[in-house]
PDB file of C-alpha atoms in Angstrom:
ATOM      1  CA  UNK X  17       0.000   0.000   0.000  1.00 46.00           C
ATOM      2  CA  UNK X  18       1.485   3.451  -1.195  1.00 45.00           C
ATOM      3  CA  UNK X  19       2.006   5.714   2.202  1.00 48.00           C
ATOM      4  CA  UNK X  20       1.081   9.117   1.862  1.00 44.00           C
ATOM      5  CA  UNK X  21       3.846  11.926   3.010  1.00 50.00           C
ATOM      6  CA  UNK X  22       2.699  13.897   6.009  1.00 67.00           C
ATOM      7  CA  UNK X  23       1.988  17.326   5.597  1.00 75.00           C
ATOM      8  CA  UNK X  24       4.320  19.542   7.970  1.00 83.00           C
ATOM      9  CA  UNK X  25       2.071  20.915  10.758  1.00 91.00           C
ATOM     10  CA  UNK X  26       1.125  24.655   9.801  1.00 93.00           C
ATOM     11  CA  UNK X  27       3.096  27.354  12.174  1.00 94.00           C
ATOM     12  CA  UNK X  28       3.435  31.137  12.754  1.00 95.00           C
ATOM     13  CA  UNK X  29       6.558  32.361  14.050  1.00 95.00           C
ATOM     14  CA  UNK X  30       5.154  35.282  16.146  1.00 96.00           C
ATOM     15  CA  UNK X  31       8.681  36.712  16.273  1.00 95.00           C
ATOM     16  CA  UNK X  32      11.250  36.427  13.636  1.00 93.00           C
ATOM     17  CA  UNK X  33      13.774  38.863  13.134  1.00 92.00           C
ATOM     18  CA  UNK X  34      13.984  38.248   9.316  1.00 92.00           C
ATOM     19  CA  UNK X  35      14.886  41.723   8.026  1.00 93.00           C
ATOM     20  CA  UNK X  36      18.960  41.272  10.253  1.00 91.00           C
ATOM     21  CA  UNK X  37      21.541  41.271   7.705  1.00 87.00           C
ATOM     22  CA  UNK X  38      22.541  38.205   9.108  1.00 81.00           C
ATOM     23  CA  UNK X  39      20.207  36.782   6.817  1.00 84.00           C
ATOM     24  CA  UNK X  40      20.864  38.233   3.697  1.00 87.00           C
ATOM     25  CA  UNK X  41      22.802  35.886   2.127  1.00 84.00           C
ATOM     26  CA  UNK X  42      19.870  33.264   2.492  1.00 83.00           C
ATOM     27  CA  UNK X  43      17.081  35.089   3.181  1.00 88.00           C
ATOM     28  CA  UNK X  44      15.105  34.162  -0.172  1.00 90.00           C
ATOM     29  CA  UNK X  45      16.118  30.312   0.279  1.00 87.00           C
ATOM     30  CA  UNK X  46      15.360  30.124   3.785  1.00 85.00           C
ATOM     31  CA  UNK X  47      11.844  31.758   3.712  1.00 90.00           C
ATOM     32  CA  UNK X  48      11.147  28.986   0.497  1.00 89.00           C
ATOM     33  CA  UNK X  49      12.686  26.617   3.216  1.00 85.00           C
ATOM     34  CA  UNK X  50      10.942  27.738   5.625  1.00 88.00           C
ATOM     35  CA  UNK X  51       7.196  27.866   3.595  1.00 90.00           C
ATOM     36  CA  UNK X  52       7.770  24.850   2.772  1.00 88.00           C
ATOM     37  CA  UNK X  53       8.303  23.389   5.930  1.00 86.00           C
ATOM     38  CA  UNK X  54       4.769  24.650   7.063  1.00 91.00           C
ATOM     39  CA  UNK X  55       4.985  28.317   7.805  1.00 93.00           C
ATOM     40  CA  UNK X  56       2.309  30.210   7.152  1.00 95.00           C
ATOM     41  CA  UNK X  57       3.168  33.310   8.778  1.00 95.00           C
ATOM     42  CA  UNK X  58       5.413  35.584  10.694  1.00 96.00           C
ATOM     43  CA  UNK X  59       5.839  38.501  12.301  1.00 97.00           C
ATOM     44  CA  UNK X  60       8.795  40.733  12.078  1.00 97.00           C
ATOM     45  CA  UNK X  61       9.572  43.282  15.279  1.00 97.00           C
ATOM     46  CA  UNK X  62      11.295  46.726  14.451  1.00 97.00           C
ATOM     47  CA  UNK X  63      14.275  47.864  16.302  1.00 96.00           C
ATOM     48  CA  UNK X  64      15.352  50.872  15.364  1.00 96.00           C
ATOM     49  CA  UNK X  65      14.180  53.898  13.298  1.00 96.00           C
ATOM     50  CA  UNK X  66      17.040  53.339  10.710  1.00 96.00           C
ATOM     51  CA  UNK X  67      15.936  49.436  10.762  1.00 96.00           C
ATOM     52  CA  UNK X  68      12.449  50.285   9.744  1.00 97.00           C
ATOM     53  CA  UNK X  69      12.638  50.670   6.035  1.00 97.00           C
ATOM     54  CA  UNK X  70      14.452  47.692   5.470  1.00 97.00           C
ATOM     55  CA  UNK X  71      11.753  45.672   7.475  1.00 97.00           C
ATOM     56  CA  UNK X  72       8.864  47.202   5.168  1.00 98.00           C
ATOM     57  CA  UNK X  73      10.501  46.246   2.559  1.00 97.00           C
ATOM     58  CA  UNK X  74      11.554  42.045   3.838  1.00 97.00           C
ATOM     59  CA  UNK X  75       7.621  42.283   5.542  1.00 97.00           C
ATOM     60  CA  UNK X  76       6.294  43.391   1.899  1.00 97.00           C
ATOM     61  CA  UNK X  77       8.407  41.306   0.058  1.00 96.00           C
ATOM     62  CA  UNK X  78       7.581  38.271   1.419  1.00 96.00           C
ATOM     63  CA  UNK X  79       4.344  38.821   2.496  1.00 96.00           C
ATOM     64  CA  UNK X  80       4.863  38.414   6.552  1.00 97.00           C
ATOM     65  CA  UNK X  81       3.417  40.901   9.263  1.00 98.00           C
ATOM     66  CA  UNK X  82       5.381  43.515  10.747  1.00 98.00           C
ATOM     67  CA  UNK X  83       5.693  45.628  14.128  1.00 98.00           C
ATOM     68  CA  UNK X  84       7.301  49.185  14.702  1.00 98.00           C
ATOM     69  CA  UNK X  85       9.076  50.227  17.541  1.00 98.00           C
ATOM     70  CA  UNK X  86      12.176  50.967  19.758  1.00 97.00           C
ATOM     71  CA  UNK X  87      13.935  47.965  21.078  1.00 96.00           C
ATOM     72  CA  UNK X  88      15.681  49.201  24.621  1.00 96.00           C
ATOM     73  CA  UNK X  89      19.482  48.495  23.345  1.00 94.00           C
ATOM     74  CA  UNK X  90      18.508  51.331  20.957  1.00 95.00           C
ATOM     75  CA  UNK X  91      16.891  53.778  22.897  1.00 95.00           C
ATOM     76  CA  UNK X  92      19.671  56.405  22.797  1.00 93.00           C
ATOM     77  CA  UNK X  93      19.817  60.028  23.704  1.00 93.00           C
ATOM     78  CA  UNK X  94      17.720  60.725  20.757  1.00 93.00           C
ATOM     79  CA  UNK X  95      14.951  58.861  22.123  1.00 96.00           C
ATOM     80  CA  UNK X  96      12.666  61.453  21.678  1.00 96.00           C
ATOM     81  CA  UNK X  97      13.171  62.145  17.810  1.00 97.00           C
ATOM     82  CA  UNK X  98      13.048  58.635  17.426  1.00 97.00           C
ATOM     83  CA  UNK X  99       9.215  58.206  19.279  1.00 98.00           C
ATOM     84  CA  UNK X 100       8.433  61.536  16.974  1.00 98.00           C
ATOM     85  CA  UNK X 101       9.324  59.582  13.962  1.00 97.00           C
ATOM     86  CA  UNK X 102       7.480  55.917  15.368  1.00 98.00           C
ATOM     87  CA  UNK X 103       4.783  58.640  15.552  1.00 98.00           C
ATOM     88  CA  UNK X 104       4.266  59.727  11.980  1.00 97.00           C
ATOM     89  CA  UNK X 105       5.174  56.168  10.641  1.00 98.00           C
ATOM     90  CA  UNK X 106       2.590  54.839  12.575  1.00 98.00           C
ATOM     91  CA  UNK X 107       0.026  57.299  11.075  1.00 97.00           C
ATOM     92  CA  UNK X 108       0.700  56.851   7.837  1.00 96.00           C
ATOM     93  CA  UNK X 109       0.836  52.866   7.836  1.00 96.00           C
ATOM     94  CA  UNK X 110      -2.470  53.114  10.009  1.00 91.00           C
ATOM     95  CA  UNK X 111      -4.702  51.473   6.665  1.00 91.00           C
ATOM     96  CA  UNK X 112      -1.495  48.798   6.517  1.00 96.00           C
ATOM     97  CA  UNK X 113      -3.135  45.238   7.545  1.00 96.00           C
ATOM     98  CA  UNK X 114       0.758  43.933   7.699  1.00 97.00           C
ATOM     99  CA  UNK X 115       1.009  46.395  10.686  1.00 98.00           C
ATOM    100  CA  UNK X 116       0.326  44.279  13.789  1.00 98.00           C
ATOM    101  CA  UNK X 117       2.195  45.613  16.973  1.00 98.00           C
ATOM    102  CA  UNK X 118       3.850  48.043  18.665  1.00 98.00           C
ATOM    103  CA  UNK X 119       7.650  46.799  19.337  1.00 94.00           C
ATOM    104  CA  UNK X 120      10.046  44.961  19.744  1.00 97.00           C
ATOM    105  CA  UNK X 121       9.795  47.513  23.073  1.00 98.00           C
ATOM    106  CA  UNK X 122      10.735  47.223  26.804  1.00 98.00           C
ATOM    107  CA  UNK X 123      13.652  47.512  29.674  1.00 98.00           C
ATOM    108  CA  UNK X 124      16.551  45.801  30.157  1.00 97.00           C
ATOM    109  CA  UNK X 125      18.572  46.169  32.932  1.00 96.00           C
ATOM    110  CA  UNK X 126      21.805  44.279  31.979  1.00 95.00           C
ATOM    111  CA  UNK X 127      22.365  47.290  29.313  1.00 91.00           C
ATOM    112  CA  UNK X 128      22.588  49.763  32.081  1.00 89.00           C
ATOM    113  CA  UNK X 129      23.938  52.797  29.813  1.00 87.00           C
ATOM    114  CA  UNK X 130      20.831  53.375  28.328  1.00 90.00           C
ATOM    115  CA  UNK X 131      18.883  52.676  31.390  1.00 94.00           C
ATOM    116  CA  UNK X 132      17.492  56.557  32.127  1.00 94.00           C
ATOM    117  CA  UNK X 133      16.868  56.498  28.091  1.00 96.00           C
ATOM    118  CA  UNK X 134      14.844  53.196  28.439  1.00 97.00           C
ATOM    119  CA  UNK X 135      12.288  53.787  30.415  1.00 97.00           C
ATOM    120  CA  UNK X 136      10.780  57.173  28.705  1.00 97.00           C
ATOM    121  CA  UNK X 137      11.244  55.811  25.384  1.00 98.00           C
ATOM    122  CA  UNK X 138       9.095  52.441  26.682  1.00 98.00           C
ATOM    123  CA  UNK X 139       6.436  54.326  28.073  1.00 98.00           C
ATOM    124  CA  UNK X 140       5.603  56.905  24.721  1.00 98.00           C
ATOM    125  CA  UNK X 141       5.355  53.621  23.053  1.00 98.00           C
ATOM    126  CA  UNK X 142       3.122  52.255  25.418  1.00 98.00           C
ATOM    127  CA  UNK X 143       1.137  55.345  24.943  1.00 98.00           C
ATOM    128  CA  UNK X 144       1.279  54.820  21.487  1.00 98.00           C
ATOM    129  CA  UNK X 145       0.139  51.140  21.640  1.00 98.00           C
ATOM    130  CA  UNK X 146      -2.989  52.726  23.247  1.00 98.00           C
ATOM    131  CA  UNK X 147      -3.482  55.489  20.466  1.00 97.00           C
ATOM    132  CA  UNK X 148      -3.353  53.120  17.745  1.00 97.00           C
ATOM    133  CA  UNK X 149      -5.009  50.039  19.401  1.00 97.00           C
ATOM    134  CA  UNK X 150      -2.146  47.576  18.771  1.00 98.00           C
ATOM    135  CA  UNK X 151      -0.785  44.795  21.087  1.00 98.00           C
ATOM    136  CA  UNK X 152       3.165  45.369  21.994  1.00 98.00           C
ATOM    137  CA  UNK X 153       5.689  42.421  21.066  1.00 98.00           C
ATOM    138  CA  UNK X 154       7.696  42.973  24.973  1.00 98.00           C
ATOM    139  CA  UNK X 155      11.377  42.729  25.634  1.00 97.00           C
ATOM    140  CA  UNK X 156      12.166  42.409  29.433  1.00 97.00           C
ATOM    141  CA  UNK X 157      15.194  41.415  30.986  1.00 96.00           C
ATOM    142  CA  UNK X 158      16.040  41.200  34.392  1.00 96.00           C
ATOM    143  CA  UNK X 159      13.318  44.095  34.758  1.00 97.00           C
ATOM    144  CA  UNK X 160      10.056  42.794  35.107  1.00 97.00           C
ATOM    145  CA  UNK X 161       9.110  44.386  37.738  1.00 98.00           C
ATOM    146  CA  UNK X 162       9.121  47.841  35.942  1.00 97.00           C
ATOM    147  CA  UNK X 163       7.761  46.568  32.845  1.00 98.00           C
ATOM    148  CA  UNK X 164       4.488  45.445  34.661  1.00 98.00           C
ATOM    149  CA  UNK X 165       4.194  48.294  36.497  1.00 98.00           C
ATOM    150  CA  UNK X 166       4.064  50.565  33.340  1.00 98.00           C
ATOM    151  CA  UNK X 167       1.597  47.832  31.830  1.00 98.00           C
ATOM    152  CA  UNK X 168      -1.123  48.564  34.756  1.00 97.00           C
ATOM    153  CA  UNK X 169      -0.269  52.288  34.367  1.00 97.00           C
ATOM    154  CA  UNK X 170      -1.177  52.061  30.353  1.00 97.00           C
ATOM    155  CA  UNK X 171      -3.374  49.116  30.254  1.00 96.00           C
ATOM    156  CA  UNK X 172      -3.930  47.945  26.494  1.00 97.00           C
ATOM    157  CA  UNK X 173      -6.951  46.906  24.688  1.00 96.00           C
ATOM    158  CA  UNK X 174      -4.924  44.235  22.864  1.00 97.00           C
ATOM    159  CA  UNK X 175      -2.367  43.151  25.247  1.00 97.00           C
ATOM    160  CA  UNK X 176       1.485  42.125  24.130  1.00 98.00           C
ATOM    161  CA  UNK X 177       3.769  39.033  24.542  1.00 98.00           C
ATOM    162  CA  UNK X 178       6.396  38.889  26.491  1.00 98.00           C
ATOM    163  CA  UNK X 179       9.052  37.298  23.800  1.00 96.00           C
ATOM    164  CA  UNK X 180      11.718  34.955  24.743  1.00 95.00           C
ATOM    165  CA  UNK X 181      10.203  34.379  28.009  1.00 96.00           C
ATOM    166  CA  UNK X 182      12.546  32.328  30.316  1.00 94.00           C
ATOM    167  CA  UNK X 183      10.978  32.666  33.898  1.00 95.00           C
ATOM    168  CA  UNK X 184       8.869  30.815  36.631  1.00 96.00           C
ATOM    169  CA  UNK X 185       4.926  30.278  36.816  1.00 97.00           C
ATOM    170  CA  UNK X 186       4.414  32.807  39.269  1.00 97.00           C
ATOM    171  CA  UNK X 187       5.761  35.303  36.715  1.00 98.00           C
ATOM    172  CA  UNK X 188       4.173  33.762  33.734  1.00 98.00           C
ATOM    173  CA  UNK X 189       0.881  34.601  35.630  1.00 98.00           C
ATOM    174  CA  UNK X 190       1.803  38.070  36.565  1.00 98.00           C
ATOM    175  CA  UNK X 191       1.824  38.814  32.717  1.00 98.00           C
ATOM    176  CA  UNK X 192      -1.105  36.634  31.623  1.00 98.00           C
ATOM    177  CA  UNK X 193      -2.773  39.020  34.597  1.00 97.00           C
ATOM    178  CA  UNK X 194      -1.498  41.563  32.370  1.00 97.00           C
ATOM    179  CA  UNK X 195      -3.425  40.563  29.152  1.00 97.00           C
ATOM    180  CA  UNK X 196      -0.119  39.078  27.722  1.00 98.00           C
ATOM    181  CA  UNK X 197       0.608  35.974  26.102  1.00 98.00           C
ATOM    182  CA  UNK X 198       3.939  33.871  26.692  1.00 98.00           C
ATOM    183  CA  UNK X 199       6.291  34.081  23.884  1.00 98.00           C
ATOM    184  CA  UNK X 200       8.733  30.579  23.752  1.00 96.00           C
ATOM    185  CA  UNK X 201      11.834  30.075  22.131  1.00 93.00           C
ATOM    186  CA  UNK X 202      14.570  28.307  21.800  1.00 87.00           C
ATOM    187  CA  UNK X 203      15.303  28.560  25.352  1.00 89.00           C
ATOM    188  CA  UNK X 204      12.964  25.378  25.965  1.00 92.00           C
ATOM    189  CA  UNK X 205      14.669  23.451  24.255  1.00 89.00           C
ATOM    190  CA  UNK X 206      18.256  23.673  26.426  1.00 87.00           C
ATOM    191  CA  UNK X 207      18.416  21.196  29.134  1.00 85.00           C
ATOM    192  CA  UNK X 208      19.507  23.179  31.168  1.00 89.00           C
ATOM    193  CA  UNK X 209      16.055  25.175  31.322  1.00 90.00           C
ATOM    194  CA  UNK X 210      14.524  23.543  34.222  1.00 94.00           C
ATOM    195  CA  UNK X 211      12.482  26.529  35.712  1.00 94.00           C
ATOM    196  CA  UNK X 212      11.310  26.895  32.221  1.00 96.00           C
ATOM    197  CA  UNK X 213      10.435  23.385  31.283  1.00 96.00           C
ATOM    198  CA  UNK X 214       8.302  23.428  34.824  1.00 96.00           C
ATOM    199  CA  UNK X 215       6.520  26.715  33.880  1.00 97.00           C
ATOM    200  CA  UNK X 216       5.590  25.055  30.447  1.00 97.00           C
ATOM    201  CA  UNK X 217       4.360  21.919  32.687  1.00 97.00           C
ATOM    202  CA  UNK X 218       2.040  23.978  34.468  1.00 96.00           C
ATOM    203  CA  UNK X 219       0.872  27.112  31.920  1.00 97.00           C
ATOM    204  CA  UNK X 220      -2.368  26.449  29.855  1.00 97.00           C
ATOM    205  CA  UNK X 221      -1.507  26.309  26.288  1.00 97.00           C
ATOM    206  CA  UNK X 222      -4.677  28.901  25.560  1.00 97.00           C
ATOM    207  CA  UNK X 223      -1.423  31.660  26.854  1.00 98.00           C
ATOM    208  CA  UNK X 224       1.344  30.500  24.838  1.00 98.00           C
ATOM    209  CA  UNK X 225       3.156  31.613  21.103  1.00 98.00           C
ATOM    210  CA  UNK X 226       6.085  30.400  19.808  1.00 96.00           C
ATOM    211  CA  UNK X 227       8.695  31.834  18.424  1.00 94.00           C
ATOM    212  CA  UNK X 228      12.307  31.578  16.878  1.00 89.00           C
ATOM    213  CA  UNK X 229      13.682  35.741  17.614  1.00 88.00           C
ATOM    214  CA  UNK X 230      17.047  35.318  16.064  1.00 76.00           C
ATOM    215  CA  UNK X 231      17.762  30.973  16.487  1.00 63.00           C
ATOM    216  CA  UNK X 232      17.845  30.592  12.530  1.00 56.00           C
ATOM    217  CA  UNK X 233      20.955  32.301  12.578  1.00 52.00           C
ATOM    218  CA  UNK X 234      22.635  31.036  15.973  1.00 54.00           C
ATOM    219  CA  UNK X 235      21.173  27.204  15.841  1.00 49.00           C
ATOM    220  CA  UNK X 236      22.509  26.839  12.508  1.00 45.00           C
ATOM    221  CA  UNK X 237      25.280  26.731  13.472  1.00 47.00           C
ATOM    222  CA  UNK X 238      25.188  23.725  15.321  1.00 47.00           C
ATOM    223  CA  UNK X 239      25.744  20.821  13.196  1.00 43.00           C
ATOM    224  CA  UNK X 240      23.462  18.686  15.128  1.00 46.00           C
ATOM    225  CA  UNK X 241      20.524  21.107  15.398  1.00 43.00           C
ATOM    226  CA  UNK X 242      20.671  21.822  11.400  1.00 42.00           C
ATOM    227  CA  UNK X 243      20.960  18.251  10.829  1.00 38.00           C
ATOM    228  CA  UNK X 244      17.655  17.726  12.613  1.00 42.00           C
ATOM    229  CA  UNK X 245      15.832  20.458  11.352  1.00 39.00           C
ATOM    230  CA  UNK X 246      16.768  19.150   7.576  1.00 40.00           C
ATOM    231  CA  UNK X 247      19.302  22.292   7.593  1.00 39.00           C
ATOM    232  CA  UNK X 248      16.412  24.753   7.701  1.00 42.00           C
ATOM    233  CA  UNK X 249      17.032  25.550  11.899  1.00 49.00           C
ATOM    234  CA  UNK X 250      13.478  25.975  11.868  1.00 68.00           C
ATOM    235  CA  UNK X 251      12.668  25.289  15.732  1.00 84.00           C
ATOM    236  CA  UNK X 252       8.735  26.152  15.726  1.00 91.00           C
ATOM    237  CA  UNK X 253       8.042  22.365  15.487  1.00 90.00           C
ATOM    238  CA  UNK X 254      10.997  21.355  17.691  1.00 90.00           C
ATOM    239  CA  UNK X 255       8.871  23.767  20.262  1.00 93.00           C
ATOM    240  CA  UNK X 256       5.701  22.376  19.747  1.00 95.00           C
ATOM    241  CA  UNK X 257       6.979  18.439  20.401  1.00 94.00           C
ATOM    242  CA  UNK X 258       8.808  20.384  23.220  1.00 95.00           C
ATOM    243  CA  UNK X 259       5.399  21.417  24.694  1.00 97.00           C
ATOM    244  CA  UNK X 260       3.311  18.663  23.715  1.00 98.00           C
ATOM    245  CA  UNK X 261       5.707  16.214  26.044  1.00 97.00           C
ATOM    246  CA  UNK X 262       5.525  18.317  28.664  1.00 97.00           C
ATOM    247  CA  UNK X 263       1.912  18.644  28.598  1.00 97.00           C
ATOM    248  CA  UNK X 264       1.421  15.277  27.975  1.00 97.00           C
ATOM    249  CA  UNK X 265      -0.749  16.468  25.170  1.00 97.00           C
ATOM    250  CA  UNK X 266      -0.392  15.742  20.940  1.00 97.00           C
ATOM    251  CA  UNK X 267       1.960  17.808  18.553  1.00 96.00           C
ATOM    252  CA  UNK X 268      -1.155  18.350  16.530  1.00 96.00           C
ATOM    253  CA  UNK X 269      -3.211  19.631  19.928  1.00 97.00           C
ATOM    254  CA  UNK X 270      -0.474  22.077  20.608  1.00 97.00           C
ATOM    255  CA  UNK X 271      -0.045  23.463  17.440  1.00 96.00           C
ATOM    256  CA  UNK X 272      -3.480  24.258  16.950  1.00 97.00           C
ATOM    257  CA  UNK X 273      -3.963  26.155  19.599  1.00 98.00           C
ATOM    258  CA  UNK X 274      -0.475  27.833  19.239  1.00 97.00           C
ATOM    259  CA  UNK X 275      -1.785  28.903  16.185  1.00 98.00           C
ATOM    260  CA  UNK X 276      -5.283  30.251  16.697  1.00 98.00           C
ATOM    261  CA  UNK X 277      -3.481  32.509  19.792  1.00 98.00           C
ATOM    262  CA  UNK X 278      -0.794  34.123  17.621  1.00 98.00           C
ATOM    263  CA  UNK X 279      -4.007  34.520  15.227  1.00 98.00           C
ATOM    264  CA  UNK X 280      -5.698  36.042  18.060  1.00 98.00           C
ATOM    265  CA  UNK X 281      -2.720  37.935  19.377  1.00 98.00           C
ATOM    266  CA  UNK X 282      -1.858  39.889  16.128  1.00 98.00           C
ATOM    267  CA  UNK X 283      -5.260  39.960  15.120  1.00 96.00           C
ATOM    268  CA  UNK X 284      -4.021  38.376  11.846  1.00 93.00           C
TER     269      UNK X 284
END
């Protein structure tokens, strides 16, 4: 009896960062790579104000969703002009459907120069989040204290994610409390993550997205990693077998419902 090949389960990366020149030697293989492998979707986070029109034009190109905003290693003196700018681009792409958050924003505390600049530039886009409706894609390190604390201050309609997430249940909670969902990477699938790997025992899957941030580029270069992802380094489904052990659940129940939340999330 002939088998018939299984189709690759369908995936959103709900934070890629696809327009890095890291990627563009391969970019145009790896997104066929990637389509191929069963991604239907992704959303690329802005950095910086001179990154922006090089994401438009990777988001348009290859059809993937987009965010626009200040990521904390960037907030510099000249956080203000920047916010100003965020400003205008935000009102002209209003009518954009591509244009789905607010971000990559947020605080982090190991990049202590920019620390004063941080946390003004975080809260005008918060305030922006809430002028044009849009969830925020959230970068916190080591400063999650402060980041909730501006999210009750400027509570949003639509919520965020708080990306890369690497912490324990009770913190998890604090930003589900917050109208976030959990964004997981590759973090989960290091051994070494135990405080992780209980969080994702315990967290309802209706709160999680996954996500591969910057992994296609650093994975890859693990022989054994590209080997098993058949070269591509896409992790989304190494995630969702990730999750579905430790959940005791299927790969096909955990992708679903990964799914319909980043649809959800982004409003896609």
């Amino acid at each position: 009896m002939m088998q018939v090949a299984k189709s690759p389960l369908a995936v959103i990366d709900s934070h890629v960062h696809l327009d890095f020149e890291e990627f563009d030697a391969e970019r145009e293989r790896l997104v066929a790579r990637l389509k191929s492998n069963g991604l239907k979707g992704a959303v690329i986070p802005g950095v910086s104000a001179s990154q922006w029109p090089k994401l438009l034009t990777v988001a348009e190109r290859h059809a993937f969703h987009y965010g626009l905003g200040v990521h904390p290693w960037y907030c510099t003196a000249d956080w203000g002009q920047d916010i100003e700018n965020l400003s205008k681009l935000l009102c002209e792409r209003r009518g954009d459907p591509r244009l789905v958050a607010i971000g990559e924003c947020g605080l982090d505390a190991l990049h202590k120069a920019s620390w004063e600049t941080q946390l003004p530039c975080f809260e005008a886009q918060l305030q922006l989040a809430q002028r044009y409706d849009l969830p925020v894609i959230l970068h916190s390190v080591k400063a999650h204290n402060e980041v909730l604390a501006l999210l009750k201050r400027y509570p949003l309609e639509r919520g965020g994610v708080i990306h890369g997430f690497y912490g324990s249940m009770q913190l998890a909670q604090r930003y589900v409390d917050a109208g976030c969902y959990i964004g997981i990477g590759h973090l989960l699938l290091e051994e070494k993550a135990k405080k992780l790997q209980e969080t994702l025992v315990k967290l309802p899957l209706e709160h999680l997205v996954i996500e591969t941030d910057l992994a296609l580029v650093s994975l890859v270069k693990k022989s054994g990693f590209a080997d098993k992802t058949g070269g591509s380094s896409l992790i989304l489904h190494l995630l969702i077998e990730k999750i579905a052990k430790l959940q005791k659940k299927s790969n096909v129940l955990v992708s679903e419902q990964v799914f319909q939340n980043t649809l959800q999330l982004f409003d896609l």
